Coordinates of C-alpha atoms and ligand atoms in Angstrom, one line a residue:
M1 CA -158.5 69.1 -132.9
R2 CA -161.5 71.2 -131.8
I3 CA -161.6 74.8 -132.3
L4 CA -164.3 77.2 -130.8
G5 CA -165.1 80.0 -133.3
I6 CA -166.8 83.2 -132.1
E7 CA -168.1 85.9 -134.6
T8 CA -169.4 89.2 -133.5
S9 CA -168.5 91.6 -136.5
C10 CA -172.0 92.8 -137.3
D11 CA -175.4 91.8 -136.3
E12 CA -175.2 88.2 -135.7
T13 CA -173.9 86.7 -132.4
A14 CA -172.4 83.4 -133.6
A15 CA -170.3 80.5 -132.0
A16 CA -169.3 77.2 -133.5
V17 CA -167.3 74.2 -132.6
V18 CA -165.3 72.6 -135.7
E19 CA -163.2 69.6 -135.6
D20 CA -160.0 69.3 -137.8
G21 CA -161.1 72.4 -139.7
T22 CA -163.9 70.4 -141.6
T23 CA -166.3 68.7 -139.2
I24 CA -168.9 71.1 -137.9
L25 CA -169.9 69.8 -134.4
S26 CA -172.2 72.8 -133.7
S27 CA -173.0 76.1 -135.2
V28 CA -175.1 78.6 -133.3
V29 CA -176.2 82.0 -134.9
A30 CA -178.4 84.4 -132.8
S31 CA -179.7 86.9 -135.3
Q32 CA -180.4 90.6 -134.1
L33 CA -183.0 90.9 -136.9
D34 CA -185.7 91.8 -134.7
T35 CA -183.8 94.6 -133.2
H36 CA -182.3 96.2 -136.4
G37 CA -185.2 95.3 -138.7
K38 CA -187.4 98.4 -137.9
Y39 CA -184.7 100.6 -138.6
G40 CA -183.8 99.0 -142.0
G41 CA -180.2 98.7 -141.3
V42 CA -177.8 97.7 -138.4
V43 CA -177.6 100.3 -135.6
P44 CA -174.1 99.9 -134.2
E45 CA -175.0 100.8 -130.6
L46 CA -177.6 98.4 -130.4
A47 CA -175.6 95.6 -132.2
S48 CA -172.9 95.8 -129.3
R49 CA -175.5 95.6 -126.7
E50 CA -177.4 92.7 -128.2
H51 CA -173.8 91.1 -128.6
L52 CA -173.4 91.5 -124.7
R53 CA -176.4 90.0 -123.9
A54 CA -176.2 86.9 -126.4
I55 CA -172.3 86.1 -126.3
V56 CA -172.5 83.8 -123.1
P57 CA -175.6 81.7 -123.9
V58 CA -174.5 81.3 -127.6
V59 CA -171.0 80.1 -126.6
R60 CA -172.6 77.7 -124.0
E61 CA -174.9 76.3 -126.5
A62 CA -172.3 75.8 -129.2
L63 CA -170.1 73.9 -126.6
D64 CA -173.2 72.1 -125.2
S65 CA -174.6 70.8 -128.5
A66 CA -171.0 69.8 -129.6
K67 CA -170.6 67.9 -126.4
T68 CA -167.4 69.7 -125.8
C69 CA -166.0 71.4 -122.7
L70 CA -163.5 74.1 -122.6
G71 CA -160.8 71.8 -121.6
D72 CA -161.2 69.9 -125.1
L73 CA -160.5 72.7 -127.1
A74 CA -157.2 73.2 -129.1
A75 CA -157.9 76.9 -129.8
I76 CA -160.4 79.7 -129.6
A77 CA -160.7 81.7 -132.8
V78 CA -162.4 85.0 -132.9
T79 CA -163.3 87.7 -135.6
A80 CA -160.9 90.4 -135.3
G81 CA -162.1 92.6 -138.1
P82 CA -163.1 94.1 -140.4
G83 CA -166.5 95.0 -138.8
L84 CA -168.2 97.0 -136.2
A85 CA -165.5 98.3 -133.7
G86 CA -167.9 97.9 -130.7
A87 CA -169.5 94.8 -131.9
L88 CA -166.0 93.1 -132.5
L89 CA -164.8 93.9 -129.1
V90 CA -167.5 91.9 -127.3
G91 CA -166.4 88.8 -129.1
I92 CA -162.8 89.7 -128.7
T93 CA -163.1 90.4 -125.1
Y94 CA -164.9 87.2 -124.3
A95 CA -162.5 85.1 -126.3
K96 CA -159.5 86.5 -124.4
A97 CA -161.3 86.0 -121.0
L98 CA -161.8 82.3 -122.0
S99 CA -158.4 81.9 -123.3
F100 CA -156.8 83.4 -120.3
A101 CA -158.9 81.6 -117.7
R102 CA -158.1 78.1 -119.3
G103 CA -154.8 78.6 -120.9
I104 CA -156.4 78.0 -124.6
P105 CA -154.4 79.5 -127.6
L106 CA -156.3 82.5 -129.1
I107 CA -156.3 83.2 -132.8
G108 CA -157.7 86.5 -134.3
I109 CA -159.3 85.9 -137.7
N110 CA -160.1 88.1 -140.6
H111 CA -163.9 88.1 -141.3
I112 CA -163.4 87.9 -144.9
E113 CA -161.0 85.2 -144.8
G114 CA -163.6 83.4 -142.7
H115 CA -166.2 83.8 -145.6
I116 CA -163.6 82.2 -148.1
H117 CA -163.0 79.3 -145.6
A118 CA -166.8 78.6 -145.6
V119 CA -166.2 77.2 -149.1
L120 CA -163.0 75.6 -148.5
L121 CA -164.4 73.8 -145.3
E122 CA -167.1 72.0 -147.4
A123 CA -165.0 71.2 -150.4
T124 CA -162.5 69.5 -148.0
R125 CA -165.1 67.8 -146.2
E126 CA -166.6 66.3 -149.5
G127 CA -163.1 65.3 -150.6
R128 CA -162.8 67.6 -153.3
A129 CA -159.4 69.3 -153.8
I130 CA -159.4 73.1 -154.7
A131 CA -157.3 73.8 -157.6
Y132 CA -155.3 76.8 -157.4
P133 CA -154.8 79.8 -158.2
A134 CA -158.4 80.6 -157.4
V135 CA -160.4 83.9 -157.5
A136 CA -162.7 84.6 -154.5
L137 CA -165.7 86.8 -154.9
V138 CA -166.8 88.0 -151.2
A139 CA -170.0 89.8 -151.5
S140 CA -172.0 90.6 -148.4
G141 CA -173.6 93.8 -146.6
G142 CA -170.2 95.1 -145.5
H143 CA -167.8 94.2 -148.5
T144 CA -167.5 93.2 -152.2
H145 CA -164.1 92.2 -152.8
L146 CA -162.2 90.2 -155.5
F147 CA -159.1 88.2 -154.2
E148 CA -156.6 86.0 -155.7
V149 CA -156.2 83.0 -153.5
R150 CA -153.0 80.8 -153.8
E151 CA -152.1 77.5 -152.2
G152 CA -151.2 78.0 -148.4
F153 CA -154.0 80.6 -147.9
A154 CA -152.1 83.6 -149.4
Y155 CA -154.4 86.4 -150.7
R156 CA -153.9 89.4 -153.1
L157 CA -156.6 92.0 -153.3
L158 CA -157.6 92.3 -157.0
G159 CA -160.7 94.6 -156.8
K160 CA -163.2 96.0 -154.5
T161 CA -166.3 98.2 -154.3
R162 CA -165.6 101.9 -154.1
D163 CA -168.8 102.7 -152.5
D164 CA -171.7 100.5 -151.5
A165 CA -171.4 96.7 -151.1
A166 CA -173.6 94.5 -153.3
G167 CA -175.6 93.4 -150.2
E168 CA -175.9 97.1 -149.1
A169 CA -177.3 97.8 -152.5
Y170 CA -180.1 95.1 -151.8
D171 CA -180.6 96.5 -148.3
K172 CA -181.1 100.1 -149.6
V173 CA -183.3 99.2 -152.4
A174 CA -185.4 97.1 -150.3
K175 CA -185.8 100.1 -147.7
L176 CA -186.5 102.5 -150.3
L177 CA -189.4 100.2 -151.7
G178 CA -190.8 99.4 -148.2
F179 CA -189.6 95.8 -148.2
S180 CA -188.1 94.2 -145.0
Y181 CA -184.6 94.1 -143.9
P182 CA -182.3 92.7 -145.0
G183 CA -183.3 93.1 -148.5
G184 CA -181.3 90.4 -150.2
P185 CA -183.6 87.4 -149.2
V186 CA -187.1 89.2 -149.9
I187 CA -185.7 90.6 -153.5
D188 CA -184.3 87.1 -154.2
R189 CA -187.6 85.5 -153.8
L190 CA -189.7 88.3 -155.7
A191 CA -187.2 88.8 -158.6
P192 CA -188.1 85.7 -160.4
L193 CA -191.7 87.0 -160.6
G194 CA -190.6 89.9 -162.7
N195 CA -189.0 90.5 -166.1
P196 CA -185.3 91.0 -165.6
H197 CA -185.0 93.2 -169.0
A198 CA -187.9 95.5 -168.2
V199 CA -185.7 98.4 -166.9
R200 CA -182.5 99.1 -168.3
F201 CA -179.7 100.2 -165.8
T202 CA -176.4 101.2 -167.1
P203 CA -173.6 99.1 -165.9
A204 CA -171.0 101.1 -163.9
R205 CA -167.9 101.9 -165.8
M206 CA -164.8 101.9 -163.6
K207 CA -161.8 104.3 -164.3
G208 CA -158.5 103.0 -163.0
N209 CA -159.0 99.2 -161.9
P210 CA -161.5 97.6 -164.1
L211 CA -161.9 95.0 -161.3
D212 CA -163.3 97.5 -158.9
F213 CA -167.1 97.6 -158.4
S214 CA -169.6 100.5 -157.7
F215 CA -173.2 99.9 -156.7
S216 CA -174.1 103.3 -155.5
G217 CA -175.1 104.5 -159.1
L218 CA -177.5 101.6 -159.5
K219 CA -179.0 102.5 -156.1
T220 CA -179.6 106.0 -157.3
A221 CA -181.1 104.8 -160.6
V222 CA -183.6 102.9 -158.7
L223 CA -184.5 105.9 -156.5
R224 CA -184.8 108.0 -159.7
W225 CA -187.2 105.2 -161.4
V226 CA -189.0 105.1 -158.2
E227 CA -189.6 109.0 -158.2
G228 CA -190.8 109.0 -161.8
H229 CA -193.4 106.2 -161.2
D230 CA -195.4 107.5 -158.3
L231 CA -195.0 104.5 -156.1
A232 CA -195.9 106.3 -152.8
G233 CA -199.2 104.3 -152.4
E234 CA -197.8 100.8 -152.8
I235 CA -194.8 101.6 -150.7
E236 CA -197.0 102.7 -147.9
R237 CA -199.0 99.6 -148.2
R238 CA -195.9 97.4 -147.7
R239 CA -194.7 99.5 -144.8
E240 CA -198.2 98.8 -143.2
L241 CA -197.9 95.2 -143.9
L242 CA -194.4 95.2 -142.1
R243 CA -196.0 96.8 -139.1
S244 CA -198.6 94.3 -138.8
T245 CA -196.6 91.2 -139.9
P246 CA -193.0 91.1 -139.1
R247 CA -191.9 88.2 -141.7
P248 CA -194.4 88.4 -144.6
S249 CA -194.7 85.6 -147.0
V250 CA -194.1 85.8 -150.7
A251 CA -197.8 85.8 -151.4
Q252 CA -198.4 88.5 -148.9
W253 CA -195.8 90.7 -150.6
M254 CA -197.2 90.0 -153.9
A255 CA -200.6 91.1 -152.9
V256 CA -199.0 94.7 -152.2
T257 CA -196.6 94.7 -155.1
P258 CA -197.7 95.3 -158.7
R259 CA -196.1 93.8 -161.9
R260 CA -194.1 97.1 -162.6
T261 CA -192.3 96.8 -159.4
L262 CA -191.7 93.1 -159.6
D263 CA -190.0 94.1 -163.0
L264 CA -187.9 96.6 -161.2
L265 CA -186.6 94.2 -158.7
A266 CA -186.0 91.6 -161.4
S267 CA -184.0 94.2 -163.4
F268 CA -182.1 95.4 -160.4
Q269 CA -181.2 92.0 -159.3
R270 CA -180.1 91.1 -163.0
T271 CA -177.8 94.2 -163.1
V272 CA -176.1 93.2 -159.7
I273 CA -175.6 89.6 -160.8
D274 CA -174.2 90.7 -164.2
E275 CA -171.8 93.3 -162.4
L276 CA -170.5 90.6 -160.0
L277 CA -169.9 87.9 -162.4
R278 CA -168.6 90.0 -165.2
R279 CA -165.7 91.2 -162.8
A280 CA -165.2 87.9 -161.3
A281 CA -164.7 86.3 -164.7
A282 CA -162.3 89.1 -165.7
A283 CA -160.4 88.6 -162.5
A284 CA -160.3 84.8 -163.1
E285 CA -159.0 85.4 -166.7
K286 CA -156.5 87.9 -165.5
I287 CA -154.7 85.4 -163.0
G288 CA -155.6 82.1 -165.0
A289 CA -157.7 80.8 -162.2
E290 CA -158.7 77.2 -161.8
T291 CA -161.4 77.8 -159.5
L292 CA -163.9 80.8 -158.5
I293 CA -165.0 80.9 -155.0
V294 CA -168.1 82.9 -154.3
S295 CA -169.0 83.6 -150.8
G296 CA -170.8 86.1 -148.3
G297 CA -174.4 86.7 -147.8
V298 CA -174.9 87.5 -151.4
A299 CA -173.7 84.1 -152.5
S300 CA -176.8 82.8 -151.1
N301 CA -178.7 84.5 -154.1
S302 CA -180.6 81.9 -156.1
G303 CA -180.4 84.1 -159.2
L304 CA -176.6 84.5 -158.8
R305 CA -176.1 80.8 -158.2
A306 CA -178.1 79.9 -161.4
A307 CA -176.4 82.5 -163.5
A308 CA -173.0 81.1 -162.6
A309 CA -174.1 77.7 -163.5
E310 CA -175.6 78.9 -166.9
A311 CA -172.3 81.0 -167.7
G312 CA -170.5 77.6 -168.4
L313 CA -167.3 79.2 -167.1
P314 CA -164.1 77.2 -167.8
Y315 CA -163.2 76.5 -164.2
A316 CA -164.9 75.2 -161.0
V317 CA -167.5 77.5 -159.4
L318 CA -168.0 76.9 -155.7
F319 CA -170.7 78.4 -153.6
P320 CA -171.1 77.5 -149.7
S321 CA -174.4 76.0 -148.6
P322 CA -176.8 78.9 -147.7
D323 CA -176.1 78.3 -143.8
L324 CA -172.4 78.9 -144.5
A325 CA -172.9 81.9 -146.8
T326 CA -174.2 84.3 -144.2
D327 CA -172.2 85.3 -141.1
N328 CA -171.4 82.2 -139.0
A329 CA -168.8 81.2 -136.7
A330 CA -168.0 77.8 -138.3
M331 CA -166.1 79.6 -140.9
I332 CA -164.0 81.5 -138.4
A333 CA -163.2 78.2 -136.6
A334 CA -162.4 76.7 -140.0
A335 CA -160.1 79.5 -141.0
A336 CA -158.1 79.2 -137.8
F337 CA -157.3 75.5 -138.2
P338 CA -154.4 76.1 -140.8
R339 CA -153.1 78.8 -138.5
L340 CA -153.2 76.3 -135.5
M341 CA -151.3 73.8 -137.5
R342 CA -148.6 76.4 -138.2
R343 CA -148.5 77.2 -134.5
E344 CA -149.7 80.7 -135.2
R345 CA -151.5 82.4 -132.3
D346 CA -152.2 86.0 -130.8
D347 CA -151.5 87.4 -127.5
F348 CA -153.9 89.5 -125.4
S349 CA -152.9 92.7 -127.4
L350 CA -155.3 91.3 -130.1
A351 CA -157.4 94.4 -130.9
A352 CA -160.8 95.0 -132.8
Q353 CA -159.8 96.4 -136.2
A354 CA -162.7 97.9 -138.0
N355 CA -160.9 98.2 -141.3
L356 CA -158.6 95.1 -141.0
P357 CA -157.3 94.2 -144.6
L358 CA -156.9 90.8 -145.9
A359 CA -153.5 90.5 -147.7
Ligands
LIG401 O1 -172.2 88.0 -144.9 P1 -173.4 88.5 -144.3 O2 -174.3 87.7 -143.5 O3 -173.0 89.8 -143.3 C1 -172.0 90.6 -143.6 O4 -171.0 90.4 -143.6 O5 -172.5 91.7 -144.3 O6 -174.2 89.2 -145.5 C2 -175.4 89.8 -145.3 C3 -175.9 90.6 -146.5 C4 -177.0 91.5 -146.5 O7 -176.8 92.7 -147.1 C5 -178.3 90.7 -147.2 O8 -179.1 91.4 -147.8 C6 -177.4 90.0 -148.1 O9 -176.1 89.5 -147.5 N1 -178.1 88.7 -148.6 C7 -178.5 88.5 -149.7 C8 -179.2 87.2 -149.8 N2 -179.2 86.8 -148.5 C9 -178.4 87.8 -147.8 N3 -178.3 89.3 -151.0 C10 -178.9 88.8 -152.1 N4 -179.6 87.5 -152.2 C11 -179.8 86.8 -151.1 N5 -180.5 85.7 -151.1
LIG402 ZN1 -169.9 88.7 -143.5

């Protein structure tokens, strides 16, 4: 059973063909980095325009490289939310058109459930059974959520960020310091070169739900540190580097980044990782989890992966491979497979839902 997945919730136009929920026959991701990079964040209007340009060739490439024609498809899965409304609409409209023209079942998928399925897909493919209940930590540029996951893909929200998402904190700190967008990958590569204990940031204390996150205080603390240390010169040198070299290497970044700034990045990253893992562990303890699933763009962070491995947690900890951690359409097709098996489908009233909850 082949499912075509389509994902346009943010700044990646993606399409994939996945067989039986586990075998990725193709996965095409067209990034809009060159469009948004110079603004240091995603510009919604530009995202919609770029999706419109890319959607037809990206879907065609996914079908071609999977040696699949529309007639072979058992379903078309498309991200219905959460995400940017205009961006979601491009994928949904195209999915509906294909579905209508060829009479192929349409299945709307929650983007966050997609991120969780990125991990389930790989585990199933490798023949590893997931022990439930599980806790899923989904951390990306748009969300930082903790869910309880039960057998049969039932979800319960345990906690979420009250302000910035973890990836958003990376992106904002990178922008503030003159690094490239998105901030996660560059900070991930530079943080190991600094001392993670050099700058002390106070962990966020949450009133109410202790499983909620907050990252805006940390971002402000980094801003205060920068203001107190006269970094204007080096920030300008990094911005200059970015103007002349769209994708600088680690060595090029290091040439314009003094030790104290590497220490700042290392300390920032350590704080984010501590916050994520501390609450994930508390959530796992609360529900007696047998498995911790970590997914979303931030799950590709090497420091987070190492810290989770070193923590010696008393349950399985599963990360997706890096390609499946960031936005892609294979995870959307995989999430649709159990729904297809249950004969669930959507009709043409399927709408873009910018704040679609997962419950
Ligand atoms: O899941 P994703 O591709 O898109 C959203 O749904 O938001 O996640 C993108 C986010 C960005 O904020 C990016 O900075 C962050 O994930 N990210 C990382 C890393 N790679 C991407 N954050 C930390 N370390 C990384 N290696
Ligand atoms: Zn995402």
